[in-house]
Amino acid sequence: MTIPWSQRSHCPSLITLFFILILAPRSQAEPLPLERAIRLALTHSTASAIASADVQRAYASYRELRNMFIPQLIAGSGLGWTYGYPLSIEGSAPALLNVTAQSSVFSPAQNQFLGAAKLEWHAAESQNKDQRDAVIQDVALTYAELAKWEERLRRLQHDEEQALQIQQAVTRRVEEGIDSAVDLNKAKLTAARVRLHRAEARGNADVLRRHLSTLTGLPASTIEIAPDTIPALPPLTSAEEDLSQKAIAASNAVKVAEQHSLAETMRAAGERRSLLPSIDFSAQYARFSTFNNYERYFPANTFQVNNATIGIALKIPIFNASQRAQADAAKSEALKAKKQAEAARDRVAEGTLKLQRAAEQVEAAREVAQLEYQLAQSGLEAAQTKVDAKAGTLHELADAQVQAAEHFLLFQDADFEYQRVRLNLLRATGELENWALPGSASTNSK
């Protein structure tokens, strides 16, 4: 196909416009701070939505039991054809209008069930808070790890350029007969290792960016993180201070277990109190018809169209073996829930102590890795100075570059491991949201 000459002058502008439209979203993409990423994730998270739905369900169950003390008003009609004596329709006499009201007045069992439902509602709220902390931790760790791999990519790009320069220099030296083929293979191996590390970093960065996209609901192509927005981690507490009790008091998992244990205890008490007397309120109004043979069976001077009844129903259980067995089963469930709460407290205490000791270890390992990297970097600078002064060899420079690159990777891994353990410890002690969202945490505490 031949483009007319009159249209050829417009082709560059059209191509330029096409690339502008393609690249415009990237150029307009704004950096995504950590705080905004967390807020987007809390809004978009399906796990948080499920936890919120559980809270609403538990609250509705509590309201259902609470409203049993409010009279339930039902209006209807029991119209029907009568042959002979007017029999009842679903327990009520045939009537043009039938209004009933019922409610519980005194029920020891119902009061216990109501308290159990209220505790389960609060347990669902604690579970929702725990899920909120899980989302914050997931976003923070993903964000920090993505920052690690992106920084590694930038460093590896520079290392790859240096490795290729050294490989080219060694190639020339081999051609000149200065170096051997073994030296060339070493240079190629160094460059290949850098390419391997780059491929690993690129793959991990893409996976983490995709995961962050899933958490926040933003397109992965528009996510540009800002590592400077990651808040500084608070200093570690002294080794003598035991954070276990603080973690138990702040742990949402422990709160859920304890509230569930209390709820099961109250539910067991409710099953036992179902054997006690109870009182219900009941009222009924009915407007009878004149075509249901009422006047045939009731004297005309005593039959009336409007009829009403109001009173209480006293129930006194005398013997109910099934209910006693149900109360025993509920008592066993309460004992089980109590032991589960104790186990939850023990798990949190032990896990917090492990995290505290692990944080001390990774902090020391991070310091060692940082010092080793600084020494390797100093060695690289010294080797470069010698080469520039023609007092050092190319192989010494290559070895120094390899050492600096490897120690940089080790320092990055140690630094991220330190962040991971510290974030786990912050979540265990209930300080994670205050670290990630200071303003939001203070508002929620009120």
CSV table of C-alpha atoms in Angstrom, one decimal:
chain,number,residue,atom,x,y,z
A,1,MET,CA,0.0,0.0,0.0
A,2,THR,CA,1.4,3.4,-1.0
A,3,ILE,CA,0.7,6.5,1.0
A,4,PRO,CA,-0.1,9.6,-1.1
A,5,TRP,CA,2.5,12.3,-0.8
A,6,SER,CA,-0.1,14.8,0.5
A,7,GLN,CA,-0.8,12.5,3.5
A,8,ARG,CA,2.8,11.6,4.3
A,9,SER,CA,3.5,14.9,6.1
A,10,HIS,CA,0.7,14.1,8.5
A,11,CYS,CA,2.1,10.7,9.5
A,12,PRO,CA,4.7,11.9,12.0
A,13,SER,CA,2.2,14.0,13.8
A,14,LEU,CA,-0.3,11.1,14.0
A,15,ILE,CA,2.4,8.7,15.3
A,16,THR,CA,3.5,11.3,17.8
A,17,LEU,CA,-0.1,11.7,19.0
A,18,PHE,CA,-0.5,8.0,19.3
A,19,PHE,CA,2.5,7.7,21.6
A,20,ILE,CA,1.4,10.6,23.6
A,21,LEU,CA,-2.0,9.0,24.2
A,22,ILE,CA,-0.3,5.7,25.2
A,23,LEU,CA,2.3,7.3,27.5
A,24,ALA,CA,0.0,9.9,29.0
A,25,PRO,CA,-1.4,7.7,31.9
A,26,ARG,CA,2.1,6.8,33.0
A,27,SER,CA,3.3,10.4,32.9
A,28,GLN,CA,0.3,11.5,34.9
A,29,ALA,CA,0.6,8.7,37.4
A,30,GLU,CA,1.2,10.1,40.9
A,31,PRO,CA,3.3,8.4,43.5
A,32,LEU,CA,1.3,6.2,45.9
A,33,PRO,CA,2.1,7.0,49.5
A,34,LEU,CA,1.9,4.1,52.0
A,35,GLU,CA,-0.9,5.8,54.0
A,36,ARG,CA,-3.1,6.2,50.9
A,37,ALA,CA,-2.4,2.6,49.8
A,38,ILE,CA,-3.5,1.4,53.3
A,39,ARG,CA,-6.7,3.4,53.2
A,40,LEU,CA,-7.5,2.2,49.7
A,41,ALA,CA,-6.9,-1.4,50.8
A,42,LEU,CA,-9.1,-1.0,53.9
A,43,THR,CA,-11.9,0.3,51.6
A,44,HIS,CA,-11.4,-2.3,48.9
A,45,SER,CA,-10.5,-5.4,50.9
A,46,THR,CA,-12.9,-8.3,50.5
A,47,ALA,CA,-11.7,-9.7,53.8
A,48,SER,CA,-12.6,-6.5,55.7
A,49,ALA,CA,-16.0,-6.5,53.9
A,50,ILE,CA,-16.7,-10.1,55.1
A,51,ALA,CA,-15.6,-9.2,58.6
A,52,SER,CA,-17.9,-6.1,58.6
A,53,ALA,CA,-20.8,-8.3,57.4
A,54,ASP,CA,-20.1,-10.7,60.3
A,55,VAL,CA,-20.4,-7.7,62.7
A,56,GLN,CA,-23.7,-6.7,61.2
A,57,ARG,CA,-25.0,-10.2,61.4
A,58,ALA,CA,-24.0,-10.6,65.1
A,59,TYR,CA,-25.6,-7.2,65.9
A,60,ALA,CA,-28.8,-8.3,64.1
A,61,SER,CA,-28.9,-11.5,66.2
A,62,TYR,CA,-28.5,-9.5,69.3
A,63,ARG,CA,-31.3,-7.2,68.3
A,64,GLU,CA,-33.5,-10.2,67.5
A,65,LEU,CA,-33.2,-11.5,71.0
A,66,ARG,CA,-33.5,-8.0,72.6
A,67,ASN,CA,-36.7,-7.3,70.7
A,68,MET,CA,-38.5,-10.3,72.1
A,69,PHE,CA,-39.3,-8.2,75.1
A,70,ILE,CA,-41.1,-5.7,72.8
A,71,PRO,CA,-44.7,-6.8,71.9
A,72,GLN,CA,-45.1,-8.3,68.5
A,73,LEU,CA,-48.2,-6.9,66.9
A,74,ILE,CA,-49.9,-9.0,64.2
A,75,ALA,CA,-53.2,-8.1,62.4
A,76,GLY,CA,-55.1,-10.3,60.0
A,77,SER,CA,-58.4,-11.9,59.2
A,78,GLY,CA,-59.9,-15.3,59.7
A,79,LEU,CA,-62.7,-15.3,57.3
A,80,GLY,CA,-64.4,-18.6,56.5
A,81,TRP,CA,-67.6,-20.4,55.9
A,82,THR,CA,-69.2,-22.2,58.9
A,83,TYR,CA,-71.3,-25.3,58.9
A,84,GLY,CA,-72.6,-26.0,62.4
A,85,TYR,CA,-70.6,-24.8,65.3
A,86,PRO,CA,-67.9,-22.2,64.4
A,87,LEU,CA,-64.6,-24.0,64.7
A,88,SER,CA,-61.3,-22.3,65.0
A,89,ILE,CA,-59.0,-21.4,62.0
A,90,GLU,CA,-55.3,-21.8,62.9
A,91,GLY,CA,-56.2,-21.6,66.6
A,92,SER,CA,-58.5,-18.6,66.5
A,93,ALA,CA,-62.2,-18.2,66.0
A,94,PRO,CA,-63.4,-17.0,62.5
A,95,ALA,CA,-63.3,-13.2,62.6
A,96,LEU,CA,-63.4,-10.3,60.3
A,97,LEU,CA,-60.4,-8.7,62.0
A,98,ASN,CA,-58.0,-10.4,64.4
A,99,VAL,CA,-55.2,-8.5,66.2
A,100,THR,CA,-52.7,-10.3,68.5
A,101,ALA,CA,-49.8,-9.0,70.6
A,102,GLN,CA,-47.2,-11.1,72.3
A,103,SER,CA,-43.9,-10.5,74.2
A,104,SER,CA,-41.7,-12.0,76.9
A,105,VAL,CA,-42.1,-10.3,80.3
A,106,PHE,CA,-39.9,-12.4,82.6
A,107,SER,CA,-37.5,-15.0,81.3
A,108,PRO,CA,-34.3,-15.8,83.2
A,109,ALA,CA,-33.1,-17.9,80.2
A,110,GLN,CA,-33.8,-15.2,77.7
A,111,ASN,CA,-31.7,-12.7,79.7
A,112,GLN,CA,-28.7,-15.0,79.6
A,113,PHE,CA,-29.1,-15.6,75.8
A,114,LEU,CA,-29.4,-11.9,75.3
A,115,GLY,CA,-26.1,-11.3,77.1
A,116,ALA,CA,-24.4,-14.1,75.1
A,117,ALA,CA,-25.5,-12.5,71.9
A,118,LYS,CA,-24.2,-9.2,72.9
A,119,LEU,CA,-20.8,-10.7,73.7
A,120,GLU,CA,-20.7,-12.5,70.3
A,121,TRP,CA,-21.4,-9.1,68.7
A,122,HIS,CA,-18.5,-7.6,70.5
A,123,ALA,CA,-16.4,-10.6,69.5
A,124,ALA,CA,-17.3,-10.0,65.9
A,125,GLU,CA,-16.1,-6.4,66.3
A,126,SER,CA,-12.8,-7.6,67.7
A,127,GLN,CA,-12.5,-10.0,64.8
A,128,ASN,CA,-13.1,-7.1,62.4
A,129,LYS,CA,-10.4,-5.1,64.1
A,130,ASP,CA,-8.0,-8.0,63.8
A,131,GLN,CA,-8.8,-8.3,60.1
A,132,ARG,CA,-8.2,-4.6,59.7
A,133,ASP,CA,-4.7,-5.0,61.3
A,134,ALA,CA,-4.1,-7.9,58.9
A,135,VAL,CA,-4.8,-5.7,55.9
A,136,ILE,CA,-2.6,-2.9,57.2
A,137,GLN,CA,0.2,-5.4,57.8
A,138,ASP,CA,-0.2,-7.0,54.4
A,139,VAL,CA,-0.1,-3.6,52.6
A,140,ALA,CA,2.9,-2.4,54.7
A,141,LEU,CA,5.0,-5.5,54.1
A,142,THR,CA,4.1,-5.6,50.4
A,143,TYR,CA,4.9,-2.0,50.0
A,144,ALA,CA,8.3,-2.3,51.8
A,145,GLU,CA,9.3,-5.4,49.9
A,146,LEU,CA,8.4,-3.8,46.6
A,147,ALA,CA,10.6,-0.8,47.6
A,148,LYS,CA,13.4,-3.3,48.3
A,149,TRP,CA,13.2,-5.0,44.9
A,150,GLU,CA,12.9,-1.7,43.0
A,151,GLU,CA,15.9,-0.4,44.7
A,152,ARG,CA,17.7,-3.6,43.9
A,153,LEU,CA,16.7,-3.3,40.2
A,154,ARG,CA,18.3,0.2,40.1
A,155,ARG,CA,21.5,-1.1,41.7
A,156,LEU,CA,21.6,-4.2,39.5
A,157,GLN,CA,21.2,-2.1,36.4
A,158,HIS,CA,24.3,-0.1,37.4
A,159,ASP,CA,26.2,-3.4,38.3
A,160,GLU,CA,25.3,-4.9,34.9
A,161,GLU,CA,26.7,-2.0,33.1
A,162,GLN,CA,29.9,-2.3,35.1
A,163,ALA,CA,30.0,-6.1,34.5
A,164,LEU,CA,29.6,-5.6,30.8
A,165,GLN,CA,32.4,-3.0,30.7
A,166,ILE,CA,34.7,-5.3,32.6
A,167,GLN,CA,33.8,-8.2,30.3
A,168,GLN,CA,34.5,-6.1,27.2
A,169,ALA,CA,37.8,-5.0,28.7
A,170,VAL,CA,38.8,-8.6,29.5
A,171,THR,CA,37.8,-9.6,26.0
A,172,ARG,CA,40.3,-7.1,24.6
A,173,ARG,CA,42.9,-8.2,27.0
A,174,VAL,CA,42.4,-11.8,25.9
A,175,GLU,CA,42.7,-10.8,22.3
A,176,GLU,CA,46.0,-9.0,23.2
A,177,GLY,CA,47.2,-12.1,25.0
A,178,ILE,CA,47.3,-10.5,28.4
A,179,ASP,CA,44.4,-12.5,30.0
A,180,SER,CA,43.4,-16.1,29.5
A,181,ALA,CA,40.1,-17.6,28.5
A,182,VAL,CA,39.5,-18.5,32.2
A,183,ASP,CA,39.5,-14.8,33.1
A,184,LEU,CA,37.0,-14.1,30.3
A,185,ASN,CA,34.7,-16.9,31.6
A,186,LYS,CA,34.9,-15.4,35.1
A,187,ALA,CA,33.9,-12.0,33.7
A,188,LYS,CA,31.0,-13.6,31.8
A,189,LEU,CA,30.0,-15.5,34.9
A,190,THR,CA,29.9,-12.2,36.9
A,191,ALA,CA,27.7,-10.6,34.2
A,192,ALA,CA,25.4,-13.7,34.1
A,193,ARG,CA,24.9,-13.6,37.8
A,194,VAL,CA,23.9,-10.0,37.6
A,195,ARG,CA,21.4,-10.8,34.9
A,196,LEU,CA,20.1,-13.6,37.0
A,197,HIS,CA,19.6,-11.3,40.0
A,198,ARG,CA,17.9,-8.7,37.7
A,199,ALA,CA,15.5,-11.3,36.4
A,200,GLU,CA,14.7,-12.4,40.0
A,201,ALA,CA,14.2,-8.8,41.1
A,202,ARG,CA,12.0,-8.0,38.2
A,203,GLY,CA,9.8,-11.0,38.7
A,204,ASN,CA,9.4,-10.4,42.4
A,205,ALA,CA,8.6,-6.7,41.8
A,206,ASP,CA,6.0,-7.5,39.2
A,207,VAL,CA,4.3,-10.1,41.5
A,208,LEU,CA,4.3,-7.6,44.5
A,209,ARG,CA,3.0,-4.8,42.3
A,210,ARG,CA,0.2,-7.1,41.2
A,211,HIS,CA,-0.6,-8.0,44.8
A,212,LEU,CA,-0.6,-4.3,45.8
A,213,SER,CA,-3.0,-3.7,42.9
A,214,THR,CA,-5.3,-6.4,44.2
A,215,LEU,CA,-5.2,-4.9,47.7
A,216,THR,CA,-5.8,-1.3,46.7
A,217,GLY,CA,-8.0,-1.8,43.6
A,218,LEU,CA,-5.6,0.4,41.5
A,219,PRO,CA,-4.3,-0.8,38.1
A,220,ALA,CA,-0.8,-2.3,38.5
A,221,SER,CA,0.6,-0.2,35.7
A,222,THR,CA,-0.3,3.0,37.5
A,223,ILE,CA,1.3,2.1,40.9
A,224,GLU,CA,4.4,4.0,41.6
A,225,ILE,CA,5.5,3.7,45.2
A,226,ALA,CA,7.2,6.4,47.3
A,227,PRO,CA,9.6,4.6,49.7
A,228,ASP,CA,10.2,7.9,51.6
A,229,THR,CA,6.6,7.7,52.9
A,230,ILE,CA,7.3,4.6,55.0
A,231,PRO,CA,7.3,5.8,58.6
A,232,ALA,CA,10.4,5.1,60.7
A,233,LEU,CA,10.1,2.1,63.0
A,234,PRO,CA,10.1,3.0,66.7
A,235,PRO,CA,13.1,1.9,68.7
A,236,LEU,CA,13.2,-1.5,70.3
A,237,THR,CA,12.4,-1.8,73.9
A,238,SER,CA,15.0,-3.0,76.4
A,239,ALA,CA,15.7,-6.8,76.4
A,240,GLU,CA,14.6,-6.9,80.1
A,241,GLU,CA,11.1,-5.6,79.3
A,242,ASP,CA,8.6,-8.4,78.7
A,243,LEU,CA,5.9,-7.4,76.1
A,244,SER,CA,3.8,-10.5,76.6
A,245,GLN,CA,1.3,-8.9,79.0
A,246,LYS,CA,1.0,-5.9,76.8
A,247,ALA,CA,0.4,-8.1,73.8
A,248,ILE,CA,-2.3,-10.1,75.6
A,249,ALA,CA,-4.1,-6.9,76.6
A,250,ALA,CA,-4.0,-5.6,73.0
A,251,SER,CA,-4.5,-8.9,71.1
A,252,ASN,CA,-7.8,-9.0,69.2
A,253,ALA,CA,-7.5,-12.8,69.0
A,254,VAL,CA,-7.4,-13.1,72.8
A,255,LYS,CA,-10.4,-10.7,73.0
A,256,VAL,CA,-12.4,-12.8,70.6
A,257,ALA,CA,-11.5,-16.0,72.5
A,258,GLU,CA,-12.4,-14.4,75.9
A,259,GLN,CA,-15.7,-12.9,74.7
A,260,HIS,CA,-16.6,-16.2,73.0
A,261,SER,CA,-15.9,-18.0,76.3
A,262,LEU,CA,-18.1,-15.6,78.3
A,263,ALA,CA,-20.8,-15.9,75.7
A,264,GLU,CA,-20.7,-19.7,76.0
A,265,THR,CA,-20.8,-19.5,79.8
A,266,MET,CA,-23.9,-17.3,79.6
A,267,ARG,CA,-25.5,-19.5,77.0
A,268,ALA,CA,-25.0,-22.5,79.3
A,269,ALA,CA,-26.5,-20.6,82.1
A,270,GLY,CA,-29.5,-19.8,79.8
A,271,GLU,CA,-30.0,-23.4,79.0
A,272,ARG,CA,-30.0,-24.2,82.7
A,273,ARG,CA,-32.4,-21.4,83.5
A,274,SER,CA,-34.8,-22.6,80.8
A,275,LEU,CA,-36.0,-25.0,83.6
A,276,LEU,CA,-37.2,-22.0,85.7
A,277,PRO,CA,-40.6,-20.4,85.4
A,278,SER,CA,-41.2,-17.7,82.8
A,279,ILE,CA,-43.9,-15.1,82.1
A,280,ASP,CA,-45.2,-14.0,78.7
A,281,PHE,CA,-47.6,-11.1,77.8
A,282,SER,CA,-50.5,-11.9,75.5
A,283,ALA,CA,-53.4,-9.8,74.1
A,284,GLN,CA,-55.9,-10.4,71.4
A,285,TYR,CA,-58.8,-8.5,69.7
A,286,ALA,CA,-61.3,-10.1,67.3
A,287,ARG,CA,-64.3,-8.7,65.5
A,288,PHE,CA,-66.7,-11.6,64.8
A,289,SER,CA,-69.0,-11.8,61.9
A,290,THR,CA,-72.8,-12.4,61.9
A,291,PHE,CA,-72.6,-15.2,59.3
A,292,ASN,CA,-70.6,-17.8,61.2
A,293,ASN,CA,-73.5,-19.2,63.2
A,294,TYR,CA,-72.5,-17.5,66.4
A,295,GLU,CA,-76.0,-16.3,67.1
A,296,ARG,CA,-77.3,-19.9,66.7
A,297,TYR,CA,-75.1,-21.2,69.6
A,298,PHE,CA,-74.9,-18.1,71.7
A,299,PRO,CA,-78.0,-16.2,73.0
A,300,ALA,CA,-78.7,-13.0,71.1
A,301,ASN,CA,-78.5,-10.9,74.2
A,302,THR,CA,-75.0,-12.3,75.1
A,303,PHE,CA,-73.2,-12.5,71.7
A,304,GLN,CA,-71.2,-9.4,70.8
A,305,VAL,CA,-69.2,-8.5,67.7
A,306,ASN,CA,-66.2,-6.9,69.5
A,307,ASN,CA,-64.1,-9.2,71.7
A,308,ALA,CA,-60.8,-8.7,73.5
A,309,THR,CA,-58.5,-10.6,75.8
A,310,ILE,CA,-55.4,-9.4,77.7
A,311,GLY,CA,-53.3,-11.2,80.3
A,312,ILE,CA,-50.1,-13.1,81.1
A,313,ALA,CA,-49.1,-16.7,80.5
A,314,LEU,CA,-47.1,-18.3,83.4
A,315,LYS,CA,-45.0,-21.3,82.4
A,316,ILE,CA,-43.6,-23.6,85.1
A,317,PRO,CA,-41.5,-26.4,83.8
A,318,ILE,CA,-41.9,-29.5,85.9
A,319,PHE,CA,-40.0,-32.2,84.1
A,320,ASN,CA,-37.9,-31.9,81.0
A,321,ALA,CA,-35.1,-34.4,80.6
A,322,SER,CA,-34.2,-33.2,77.1
A,323,GLN,CA,-33.6,-29.7,78.3
A,324,ARG,CA,-31.4,-30.9,81.1
A,325,ALA,CA,-29.2,-32.8,78.6
A,326,GLN,CA,-29.0,-29.7,76.5
A,327,ALA,CA,-27.9,-27.7,79.5
A,328,ASP,CA,-25.2,-30.3,80.2
A,329,ALA,CA,-23.9,-30.1,76.6
A,330,ALA,CA,-23.9,-26.3,76.8
A,331,LYS,CA,-21.8,-26.5,80.0
A,332,SER,CA,-19.3,-28.6,78.2
A,333,GLU,CA,-19.1,-26.1,75.4
A,334,ALA,CA,-18.5,-23.3,77.9
A,335,LEU,CA,-15.6,-25.3,79.5
A,336,LYS,CA,-14.1,-25.9,76.1
A,337,ALA,CA,-14.3,-22.2,75.2
A,338,LYS,CA,-12.7,-21.3,78.5
A,339,LYS,CA,-9.7,-23.6,77.8
A,340,GLN,CA,-9.5,-22.2,74.2
A,341,ALA,CA,-9.2,-18.7,75.6
A,342,GLU,CA,-6.4,-19.8,78.0
A,343,ALA,CA,-4.6,-21.4,75.1
A,344,ALA,CA,-5.0,-18.2,73.0
A,345,ARG,CA,-3.4,-16.2,75.8
A,346,ASP,CA,-0.5,-18.6,76.1
A,347,ARG,CA,0.0,-18.6,72.3
A,348,VAL,CA,0.1,-14.8,72.2
A,349,ALA,CA,2.5,-14.6,75.2
A,350,GLU,CA,4.8,-17.1,73.7
A,351,GLY,CA,4.6,-15.7,70.2
A,352,THR,CA,5.3,-12.2,71.4
A,353,LEU,CA,8.4,-13.3,73.4
A,354,LYS,CA,9.7,-15.1,70.3
A,355,LEU,CA,9.1,-12.0,68.2
A,356,GLN,CA,10.8,-9.8,70.7
A,357,ARG,CA,13.9,-12.0,70.8
A,358,ALA,CA,13.8,-12.3,67.0
A,359,ALA,CA,13.7,-8.6,66.6
A,360,GLU,CA,16.8,-8.2,68.7
A,361,GLN,CA,18.6,-10.8,66.6
A,362,VAL,CA,17.6,-9.4,63.2
A,363,GLU,CA,18.6,-5.9,64.4
A,364,ALA,CA,22.0,-7.2,65.2
A,365,ALA,CA,22.2,-9.1,61.9
A,366,ARG,CA,21.1,-6.0,60.0
A,367,GLU,CA,23.9,-4.0,61.7
A,368,VAL,CA,26.5,-6.7,60.8
A,369,ALA,CA,25.2,-6.8,57.2
A,370,GLN,CA,25.3,-3.0,56.9
A,371,LEU,CA,28.9,-2.8,58.2
A,372,GLU,CA,30.0,-5.6,55.9
A,373,TYR,CA,28.4,-3.7,53.0
A,374,GLN,CA,30.1,-0.5,54.0
A,375,LEU,CA,33.5,-2.3,54.1
A,376,ALA,CA,32.9,-3.9,50.8
A,377,GLN,CA,31.9,-0.5,49.3
A,378,SER,CA,35.1,1.1,50.8
A,379,GLY,CA,37.1,-1.8,49.2
A,380,LEU,CA,35.4,-1.1,45.8
A,381,GLU,CA,36.3,2.6,46.0
A,382,ALA,CA,39.9,1.8,47.0
A,383,ALA,CA,40.2,-0.6,44.0
A,384,GLN,CA,38.7,1.9,41.7
A,385,THR,CA,41.2,4.5,42.9
A,386,LYS,CA,44.1,2.1,42.3
A,387,VAL,CA,42.9,1.3,38.8
A,388,ASP,CA,42.5,5.0,38.0
A,389,ALA,CA,46.0,5.5,39.4
A,390,LYS,CA,47.2,2.5,37.3
A,391,ALA,CA,48.4,0.9,40.5
A,392,GLY,CA,45.7,-1.8,40.6
A,393,THR,CA,44.6,-4.6,38.3
A,394,LEU,CA,41.3,-5.0,36.5
A,395,HIS,CA,40.7,-8.3,38.2
A,396,GLU,CA,41.0,-6.7,41.6
A,397,LEU,CA,38.4,-4.1,40.6
A,398,ALA,CA,36.1,-6.9,39.3
A,399,ASP,CA,36.4,-8.9,42.6
A,400,ALA,CA,35.7,-5.7,44.6
A,401,GLN,CA,32.6,-5.0,42.5
A,402,VAL,CA,31.3,-8.6,43.1
A,403,GLN,CA,31.9,-8.3,46.8
A,404,ALA,CA,30.1,-5.0,47.1
A,405,ALA,CA,27.2,-6.2,45.0
A,406,GLU,CA,26.8,-9.4,47.0
A,407,HIS,CA,27.0,-7.6,50.4
A,408,PHE,CA,24.5,-5.0,49.1
A,409,LEU,CA,22.0,-7.8,48.4
A,410,LEU,CA,22.7,-9.4,51.8
A,411,PHE,CA,22.2,-6.0,53.5
A,412,GLN,CA,18.9,-5.5,51.7
A,413,ASP,CA,17.6,-8.9,52.8
A,414,ALA,CA,18.6,-8.3,56.4
A,415,ASP,CA,17.0,-4.9,56.4
A,416,PHE,CA,13.7,-6.2,55.0
A,417,GLU,CA,13.7,-9.1,57.5
A,418,TYR,CA,14.2,-6.6,60.3
A,419,GLN,CA,11.2,-4.6,59.0
A,420,ARG,CA,9.1,-7.8,58.7
A,421,VAL,CA,9.8,-8.9,62.3
A,422,ARG,CA,9.2,-5.4,63.6
A,423,LEU,CA,5.9,-5.0,61.9
A,424,ASN,CA,4.8,-8.4,63.3
A,425,LEU,CA,5.8,-7.2,66.8
A,426,LEU,CA,3.9,-3.9,66.3
A,427,ARG,CA,0.8,-5.8,65.4
A,428,ALA,CA,1.2,-8.2,68.3
A,429,THR,CA,1.4,-5.2,70.8
A,430,GLY,CA,-1.4,-3.3,69.1
A,431,GLU,CA,0.7,-0.5,67.8
A,432,LEU,CA,0.6,-1.2,64.1
A,433,GLU,CA,-2.3,1.1,63.2
A,434,ASN,CA,-0.8,3.9,65.3
A,435,TRP,CA,2.4,3.5,63.3
A,436,ALA,CA,0.8,3.3,59.9
A,437,LEU,CA,-2.2,5.7,60.3
A,438,PRO,CA,-1.5,7.9,63.3
A,439,GLY,CA,-4.5,10.2,62.9
A,440,SER,CA,-6.9,7.4,62.2
A,441,ALA,CA,-5.7,5.3,65.2
A,442,SER,CA,-6.2,8.2,67.6
A,443,THR,CA,-9.7,8.8,66.2
A,444,ASN,CA,-10.7,5.2,66.5
A,445,SER,CA,-9.5,5.1,70.1
A,446,LYS,CA,-11.9,7.8,71.0
